[in-house]
Structures are given as C-alpha cells and as structure tokens.
Short mmCIF file of the C-alpha atoms (twelve columns), coordinates in Angstrom:
data_MODEL
# 
_entry.id   MODEL 
# 
loop_
_atom_site.group_PDB 
_atom_site.id 
_atom_site.type_symbol 
_atom_site.label_atom_id 
_atom_site.label_alt_id 
_atom_site.label_comp_id 
_atom_site.label_asym_id 
_atom_site.label_seq_id 
_atom_site.Cartn_x 
_atom_site.Cartn_y 
_atom_site.Cartn_z 
_atom_site.pdbx_PDB_model_num 
ATOM 1   C CA . UNK A 1   -5.088  -26.552 2.269   1 
ATOM 2   C CA . UNK A 2   -6.598  -23.429 0.829   1 
ATOM 3   C CA . UNK A 3   -3.831  -21.320 -0.786  1 
ATOM 4   C CA . UNK A 4   -4.941  -18.086 0.833   1 
ATOM 5   C CA . UNK A 5   -6.225  -16.669 4.074   1 
ATOM 6   C CA . UNK A 6   -8.450  -13.611 4.092   1 
ATOM 7   C CA . UNK A 7   -8.935  -11.199 6.975   1 
ATOM 8   C CA . UNK A 8   -10.842 -7.943  7.175   1 
ATOM 9   C CA . UNK A 9   -10.499 -6.965  10.819  1 
ATOM 10  C CA . UNK A 10  -11.203 -3.558  12.418  1 
ATOM 11  C CA . UNK A 11  -8.517  -0.945  11.794  1 
ATOM 12  C CA . UNK A 12  -6.606  0.943   14.440  1 
ATOM 13  C CA . UNK A 13  -6.707  4.675   13.860  1 
ATOM 14  C CA . UNK A 14  -3.101  5.095   14.951  1 
ATOM 15  C CA . UNK A 15  -1.922  2.813   12.159  1 
ATOM 16  C CA . UNK A 16  -3.270  4.978   9.416   1 
ATOM 17  C CA . UNK A 17  -2.507  8.277   11.071  1 
ATOM 18  C CA . UNK A 18  1.100   7.146   11.107  1 
ATOM 19  C CA . UNK A 19  0.848   6.175   7.449   1 
ATOM 20  C CA . UNK A 20  -0.393  9.698   6.827   1 
ATOM 21  C CA . UNK A 21  2.502   11.147  8.804   1 
ATOM 22  C CA . UNK A 22  5.166   9.024   7.140   1 
ATOM 23  C CA . UNK A 23  3.911   8.973   3.581   1 
ATOM 24  C CA . UNK A 24  1.707   12.041  3.404   1 
ATOM 25  C CA . UNK A 25  3.824   14.777  4.943   1 
ATOM 26  C CA . UNK A 26  6.884   14.318  2.792   1 
ATOM 27  C CA . UNK A 27  7.139   18.020  2.013   1 
ATOM 28  C CA . UNK A 28  6.306   21.257  3.783   1 
ATOM 29  C CA . UNK A 29  4.597   22.361  0.546   1 
ATOM 30  C CA . UNK A 30  1.882   19.732  0.838   1 
ATOM 31  C CA . UNK A 31  -1.529  20.785  2.135   1 
ATOM 32  C CA . UNK A 32  -5.057  19.292  2.112   1 
ATOM 33  C CA . UNK A 33  -6.696  21.870  -0.160  1 
ATOM 34  C CA . UNK A 34  -4.084  21.780  -2.899  1 
ATOM 35  C CA . UNK A 35  -6.727  21.066  -5.592  1 
ATOM 36  C CA . UNK A 36  -9.574  23.063  -4.033  1 
ATOM 37  C CA . UNK A 37  -9.498  25.668  -6.801  1 
ATOM 38  C CA . UNK A 38  -7.793  23.871  -9.675  1 
ATOM 39  C CA . UNK A 39  -9.739  20.588  -9.507  1 
ATOM 40  C CA . UNK A 40  -12.430 20.549  -6.807  1 
ATOM 41  C CA . UNK A 41  -14.112 17.494  -8.306  1 
ATOM 42  C CA . UNK A 42  -11.004 15.310  -8.110  1 
ATOM 43  C CA . UNK A 43  -11.495 13.813  -4.650  1 
ATOM 44  C CA . UNK A 44  -15.167 12.857  -5.168  1 
ATOM 45  C CA . UNK A 45  -14.272 11.288  -8.521  1 
ATOM 46  C CA . UNK A 46  -11.472 9.258   -6.956  1 
ATOM 47  C CA . UNK A 47  -13.677 8.103   -4.095  1 
ATOM 48  C CA . UNK A 48  -16.421 6.982   -6.476  1 
ATOM 49  C CA . UNK A 49  -14.082 4.728   -8.472  1 
ATOM 50  C CA . UNK A 50  -12.441 3.319   -5.341  1 
ATOM 51  C CA . UNK A 51  -15.765 2.479   -3.703  1 
ATOM 52  C CA . UNK A 52  -16.925 0.699   -6.847  1 
ATOM 53  C CA . UNK A 53  -13.680 -1.280  -7.076  1 
ATOM 54  C CA . UNK A 54  -13.785 -2.341  -3.414  1 
ATOM 55  C CA . UNK A 55  -17.489 -3.201  -3.625  1 
ATOM 56  C CA . UNK A 56  -16.671 -5.443  -6.572  1 
ATOM 57  C CA . UNK A 57  -13.721 -7.080  -4.763  1 
ATOM 58  C CA . UNK A 58  -12.976 -6.288  -1.125  1 
ATOM 59  C CA . UNK A 59  -9.403  -7.532  -1.503  1 
ATOM 60  C CA . UNK A 60  -8.744  -4.651  -3.906  1 
ATOM 61  C CA . UNK A 61  -8.842  -2.225  -0.973  1 
ATOM 62  C CA . UNK A 62  -5.866  -3.960  0.604   1 
ATOM 63  C CA . UNK A 63  -4.087  -4.124  -2.751  1 
ATOM 64  C CA . UNK A 64  -4.425  -0.372  -3.269  1 
ATOM 65  C CA . UNK A 65  -3.105  0.307   0.228   1 
ATOM 66  C CA . UNK A 66  -0.134  -1.969  -0.499  1 
ATOM 67  C CA . UNK A 67  0.441   -0.155  -3.791  1 
ATOM 68  C CA . UNK A 68  1.047   3.072   -1.887  1 
ATOM 69  C CA . UNK A 69  3.530   1.418   0.459   1 
ATOM 70  C CA . UNK A 70  5.513   -0.036  -2.443  1 
ATOM 71  C CA . UNK A 71  5.544   3.336   -4.175  1 
ATOM 72  C CA . UNK A 72  6.610   5.302   -1.109  1 
ATOM 73  C CA . UNK A 73  9.246   2.951   0.282   1 
ATOM 74  C CA . UNK A 74  11.574  3.293   -2.692  1 
ATOM 75  C CA . UNK A 75  12.111  6.961   -3.584  1 
ATOM 76  C CA . UNK A 76  9.240   8.483   -1.668  1 
ATOM 77  C CA . UNK A 77  5.627   8.930   -2.798  1 
ATOM 78  C CA . UNK A 78  6.330   9.936   -6.379  1 
ATOM 79  C CA . UNK A 79  4.160   7.613   -8.458  1 
ATOM 80  C CA . UNK A 80  7.207   5.906   -9.951  1 
ATOM 81  C CA . UNK A 81  5.711   2.472   -9.287  1 
ATOM 82  C CA . UNK A 82  3.221   3.154   -12.101 1 
ATOM 83  C CA . UNK A 83  5.835   3.684   -14.817 1 
ATOM 84  C CA . UNK A 84  6.197   1.007   -17.476 1 
ATOM 85  C CA . UNK A 85  9.503   -0.085  -18.971 1 
ATOM 86  C CA . UNK A 86  10.924  2.005   -21.786 1 
ATOM 87  C CA . UNK A 87  13.931  1.393   -24.042 1 
ATOM 88  C CA . UNK A 88  16.014  3.499   -21.661 1 
ATOM 89  C CA . UNK A 89  14.414  2.760   -18.279 1 
ATOM 90  C CA . UNK A 90  13.521  -0.333  -16.301 1 
ATOM 91  C CA . UNK A 91  10.283  0.195   -14.383 1 
ATOM 92  C CA . UNK A 92  9.545   -1.005  -10.857 1 
ATOM 93  C CA . UNK A 93  6.595   -3.223  -11.749 1 
ATOM 94  C CA . UNK A 94  8.778   -6.230  -12.513 1 
ATOM 95  C CA . UNK A 95  11.017  -5.885  -9.458  1 
ATOM 96  C CA . UNK A 96  10.858  -9.004  -7.291  1 
ATOM 97  C CA . UNK A 97  8.644   -7.532  -4.524  1 
ATOM 98  C CA . UNK A 98  6.152   -6.293  -7.137  1 
ATOM 99  C CA . UNK A 99  6.218   -8.742  -10.026 1 
ATOM 100 C CA . UNK A 100 3.038   -10.780 -10.193 1 
ATOM 101 C CA . UNK A 101 1.791   -9.604  -6.810  1 
ATOM 102 C CA . UNK A 102 1.325   -5.832  -6.866  1 
ATOM 103 C CA . UNK A 103 -2.243  -5.089  -7.922  1 
ATOM 104 C CA . UNK A 104 -4.565  -2.186  -8.541  1 
ATOM 105 C CA . UNK A 105 -2.906  -0.604  -11.556 1 
ATOM 106 C CA . UNK A 106 -6.140  -0.951  -13.522 1 
ATOM 107 C CA . UNK A 107 -8.041  0.904   -10.794 1 
ATOM 108 C CA . UNK A 108 -5.495  3.721   -10.814 1 
ATOM 109 C CA . UNK A 109 -5.832  3.901   -14.605 1 
ATOM 110 C CA . UNK A 110 -9.619  4.228   -14.308 1 
ATOM 111 C CA . UNK A 111 -9.272  6.916   -11.664 1 
ATOM 112 C CA . UNK A 112 -6.761  8.856   -13.748 1 
ATOM 113 C CA . UNK A 113 -9.080  8.710   -16.766 1 
ATOM 114 C CA . UNK A 114 -12.006 10.064  -14.740 1 
ATOM 115 C CA . UNK A 115 -9.937  12.841  -13.179 1 
ATOM 116 C CA . UNK A 116 -8.518  13.838  -16.564 1 
ATOM 117 C CA . UNK A 117 -12.068 14.320  -17.844 1 
ATOM 118 C CA . UNK A 118 -12.642 16.876  -15.098 1 
ATOM 119 C CA . UNK A 119 -9.338  18.736  -15.073 1 
ATOM 120 C CA . UNK A 120 -6.709  17.542  -17.558 1 
ATOM 121 C CA . UNK A 121 -3.092  17.660  -16.462 1 
ATOM 122 C CA . UNK A 122 -3.755  18.915  -12.937 1 
ATOM 123 C CA . UNK A 123 -3.797  16.043  -10.442 1 
ATOM 124 C CA . UNK A 124 -0.604  14.013  -10.094 1 
ATOM 125 C CA . UNK A 125 -0.595  10.233  -10.127 1 
ATOM 126 C CA . UNK A 126 1.406   10.331  -6.901  1 
ATOM 127 C CA . UNK A 127 -1.460  12.143  -5.195  1 
ATOM 128 C CA . UNK A 128 -4.000  9.789   -6.753  1 
ATOM 129 C CA . UNK A 129 -2.204  6.799   -5.223  1 
ATOM 130 C CA . UNK A 130 -2.156  8.462   -1.820  1 
ATOM 131 C CA . UNK A 131 -5.822  9.479   -1.903  1 
ATOM 132 C CA . UNK A 132 -6.772  6.044   -3.196  1 
ATOM 133 C CA . UNK A 133 -5.038  4.338   -0.258  1 
ATOM 134 C CA . UNK A 134 -7.057  6.447   2.203   1 
ATOM 135 C CA . UNK A 135 -10.333 5.930   0.350   1 
ATOM 136 C CA . UNK A 136 -9.696  2.173   0.187   1 
ATOM 137 C CA . UNK A 137 -9.315  1.994   3.951   1 
ATOM 138 C CA . UNK A 138 -12.527 3.971   4.433   1 
ATOM 139 C CA . UNK A 139 -14.388 1.766   1.947   1 
ATOM 140 C CA . UNK A 140 -13.349 -1.279  3.987   1 
ATOM 141 C CA . UNK A 141 -14.739 0.231   7.177   1 
ATOM 142 C CA . UNK A 142 -11.577 1.851   8.459   1 
ATOM 143 C CA . UNK A 143 -11.028 5.429   9.633   1 
ATOM 144 C CA . UNK A 144 -10.903 8.561   7.517   1 
ATOM 145 C CA . UNK A 145 -7.897  10.879  7.649   1 
ATOM 146 C CA . UNK A 146 -6.985  14.099  5.888   1 
ATOM 147 C CA . UNK A 147 -4.497  13.577  3.063   1 
ATOM 148 C CA . UNK A 148 -1.874  16.221  2.357   1 
ATOM 149 C CA . UNK A 149 -1.574  16.887  -1.375  1 
ATOM 150 C CA . UNK A 150 0.699   18.557  -3.908  1 
ATOM 151 C CA . UNK A 151 3.122   15.804  -4.909  1 
ATOM 152 C CA . UNK A 152 4.768   15.797  -8.299  1 
ATOM 153 C CA . UNK A 153 5.196   12.690  -10.411 1 
ATOM 154 C CA . UNK A 154 8.573   11.165  -11.004 1 
ATOM 155 C CA . UNK A 155 9.668   10.763  -14.613 1 
ATOM 156 C CA . UNK A 156 11.933  7.853   -13.820 1 
ATOM 157 C CA . UNK A 157 11.671  4.601   -11.884 1 
ATOM 158 C CA . UNK A 158 14.140  2.811   -9.619  1 
ATOM 159 C CA . UNK A 159 14.135  -0.895  -10.433 1 
ATOM 160 C CA . UNK A 160 17.193  -1.672  -8.330  1 
ATOM 161 C CA . UNK A 161 15.821  0.343   -5.419  1 
ATOM 162 C CA . UNK A 162 12.536  -1.552  -5.532  1 
ATOM 163 C CA . UNK A 163 14.476  -4.818  -5.348  1 
ATOM 164 C CA . UNK A 164 16.736  -3.718  -2.517  1 
ATOM 165 C CA . UNK A 165 14.577  -1.391  -0.396  1 
ATOM 166 C CA . UNK A 166 11.135  -3.000  -0.107  1 
ATOM 167 C CA . UNK A 167 11.280  -5.430  2.851   1 
ATOM 168 C CA . UNK A 168 10.811  -9.091  1.944   1 
ATOM 169 C CA . UNK A 169 8.248   -11.067 3.990   1 
ATOM 170 C CA . UNK A 170 10.974  -13.563 4.875   1 
ATOM 171 C CA . UNK A 171 13.118  -11.053 6.785   1 
ATOM 172 C CA . UNK A 172 13.716  -11.611 10.469  1 
ATOM 173 C CA . UNK A 173 13.068  -8.895  13.049  1 
ATOM 174 C CA . UNK A 174 16.657  -7.621  12.949  1 
ATOM 175 C CA . UNK A 175 16.580  -7.169  9.188   1 
ATOM 176 C CA . UNK A 176 13.119  -5.626  9.264   1 
ATOM 177 C CA . UNK A 177 14.325  -3.136  11.855  1 
ATOM 178 C CA . UNK A 178 17.364  -2.277  9.748   1 
ATOM 179 C CA . UNK A 179 15.252  -1.862  6.619   1 
ATOM 180 C CA . UNK A 180 12.980  0.634   8.346   1 
ATOM 181 C CA . UNK A 181 15.853  2.385   10.099  1 
ATOM 182 C CA . UNK A 182 17.405  3.006   6.680   1 
ATOM 183 C CA . UNK A 183 14.306  5.071   5.916   1 
ATOM 184 C CA . UNK A 184 14.493  6.948   9.207   1 
ATOM 185 C CA . UNK A 185 11.700  4.864   10.745  1 
ATOM 186 C CA . UNK A 186 11.640  3.401   14.244  1 
ATOM 187 C CA . UNK A 187 10.561  0.001   15.541  1 
ATOM 188 C CA . UNK A 188 7.268   1.588   16.586  1 
ATOM 189 C CA . UNK A 189 6.838   2.822   13.015  1 
ATOM 190 C CA . UNK A 190 7.539   -0.682  11.729  1 
ATOM 191 C CA . UNK A 191 4.959   -2.306  13.995  1 
ATOM 192 C CA . UNK A 192 2.347   0.333   13.232  1 
ATOM 193 C CA . UNK A 193 2.791   0.248   9.472   1 
ATOM 194 C CA . UNK A 194 2.742   -3.540  9.376   1 
ATOM 195 C CA . UNK A 195 -0.572  -3.344  11.202  1 
ATOM 196 C CA . UNK A 196 -1.981  -2.672  7.728   1 
ATOM 197 C CA . UNK A 197 -1.626  -6.416  7.145   1 
ATOM 198 C CA . UNK A 198 -4.765  -6.920  9.238   1 
ATOM 199 C CA . UNK A 199 -6.667  -6.487  5.982   1 
ATOM 200 C CA . UNK A 200 -6.350  -8.395  2.738   1 
ATOM 201 C CA . UNK A 201 -5.167  -11.834 1.720   1 
ATOM 202 C CA . UNK A 202 -1.927  -13.706 2.242   1 
ATOM 203 C CA . UNK A 203 -0.702  -16.817 0.470   1 
ATOM 204 C CA . UNK A 204 -0.183  -19.822 2.725   1 
ATOM 205 C CA . UNK A 205 3.282   -20.305 1.277   1 
ATOM 206 C CA . UNK A 206 4.328   -17.119 3.069   1 
ATOM 207 C CA . UNK A 207 3.496   -18.387 6.551   1 
ATOM 208 C CA . UNK A 208 2.887   -22.151 6.379   1 
ATOM 209 C CA . UNK A 209 6.237   -23.013 7.948   1 
ATOM 210 C CA . UNK A 210 5.622   -20.504 10.705  1 
ATOM 211 C CA . UNK A 211 2.313   -21.972 11.905  1 
ATOM 212 C CA . UNK A 212 3.134   -25.648 11.307  1 
ATOM 213 C CA . UNK A 213 6.810   -26.035 12.137  1 
ATOM 214 C CA . UNK A 214 8.050   -23.243 14.400  1 
ATOM 215 C CA . UNK A 215 7.806   -23.370 18.176  1 
ATOM 216 C CA . UNK A 216 8.323   -19.708 19.094  1 
ATOM 217 C CA . UNK A 217 4.653   -18.909 18.490  1 
ATOM 218 C CA . UNK A 218 1.677   -19.078 20.837  1 
ATOM 219 C CA . UNK A 219 0.278   -22.627 20.348  1 
ATOM 220 C CA . UNK A 220 -3.379  -21.607 20.491  1 
ATOM 221 C CA . UNK A 221 -2.772  -18.835 17.970  1 
ATOM 222 C CA . UNK A 222 -0.960  -21.229 15.652  1 
ATOM 223 C CA . UNK A 223 -3.840  -23.715 15.898  1 
ATOM 224 C CA . UNK A 224 -6.354  -21.000 15.099  1 
ATOM 225 C CA . UNK A 225 -4.384  -19.969 12.021  1 
ATOM 226 C CA . UNK A 226 -4.082  -23.601 10.862  1 
ATOM 227 C CA . UNK A 227 -7.840  -24.000 11.097  1 
ATOM 228 C CA . UNK A 228 -8.426  -20.709 9.271   1 
ATOM 229 C CA . UNK A 229 -5.971  -21.623 6.508   1 
ATOM 230 C CA . UNK A 230 -7.969  -24.772 5.801   1 
ATOM 231 C CA . UNK A 231 -11.312 -22.962 5.614   1 
# 
C-alpha cells in the first residue's frame, strides 16, 4: 500500500471565508490596507514566493494552510509557531501535533527575507503566515479572499498549549466538538474548517483502520478510498 493519498479537489468558497472570519478578524484594529503606505510591495512579494513554492511542490500549498491553523489554534494568529527553542522557552515546533509533520517554515523564511529587503521591520510574521495561507489556496486553484492585516508577533511560544489545544486526528466527534467549542467555535465551524483537508496529502496510517475495518462508513466510499490508497 502506498503510504500516502493525495487529493487536490475544488475548494468551497464558504470554507475559506470562514477561515478568514475566524482567523483573520481577531481584532477590530485589523484592516486590509494596513501596509498600503508602509510596505506596498509586501503582498506582491509574498505572492511571488508562494506561487514558486507551490509550483515546485503542490503539497506545499496545503502545508502552508495547515501552518496557519496550527499557529492560530493555540494562542491566536500571533506567529508563535515559528519561534525556535531558547534556553528559557520551549517552542511549539516540537509539540506532538507539529513535530516532524508541520511544514513550510523554509518558505516563510524565504518570504520574510524578501519582505525585509523591501521594508525592514514592518511586516509581522503573523501577517505573513496569514497572507501565505490565502495565497497558497489561490495558487492551488481555490478562491481569493481579502485578508485583514495588522497583527503583532508574539515573543513567546506555548508548547503545552500546542500539545493540548490542537485537535488530534484520532479524536471522535464528541471530542472534536469540545475542542472547537473551547475556542468559541460551533459544529458548523468545525465542519467548514476541516473542509480544508480536501487538499494535500494524508498518511495511510491515519485512516487505514477506518476504511478497512470500520463498518459505520459508506461501503462504496470505503472501497473507493482503498483503491486510491493503493494507487
């Protein structure tokens, strides 16, 4: 069996508009033209790097979208997921939901370097992550949406929060619902946000038991997934 399944299906606009609502409008001080005067070249520079990265590896688009989710679901969209360990702080990169699976840090580094050439010290990493998620979706053929900007970067990470707050793929519906409710999100929010999993790759180990052993799944759908997983 192939270890991974890849899917790049059409996006639903509502999915990403809700992502914008949940993760973009975190503050009344955010607005689309935040860098219009201080760094007007930032957004084109970010888009250029993202398009190159996705053209080189389509999976990277999904990874960059996931990076935003893992940043935002802990302490909000503050860029803390990018922070490395220090002698006095444990970063989030090695938390269980992130360690060895969260990708795209190199792309964010390239984007930051390009933006710093244009306007040093102006654009936050938190905003870069958010813009990058949108541009990744667009590069994969999904819809465009306006991103609200003006976030400030966190100076500290939350290792324990990353371990406890980011939902594990093994959770059942009750626990998923509770996890999202703890963030003030509804079941509709949960379903819509998890619609982002229609793009990217998943390891067979995460769903093999579901499609081979469980009975509470549509048989024809399970058969289709078994065939796809072997392709």
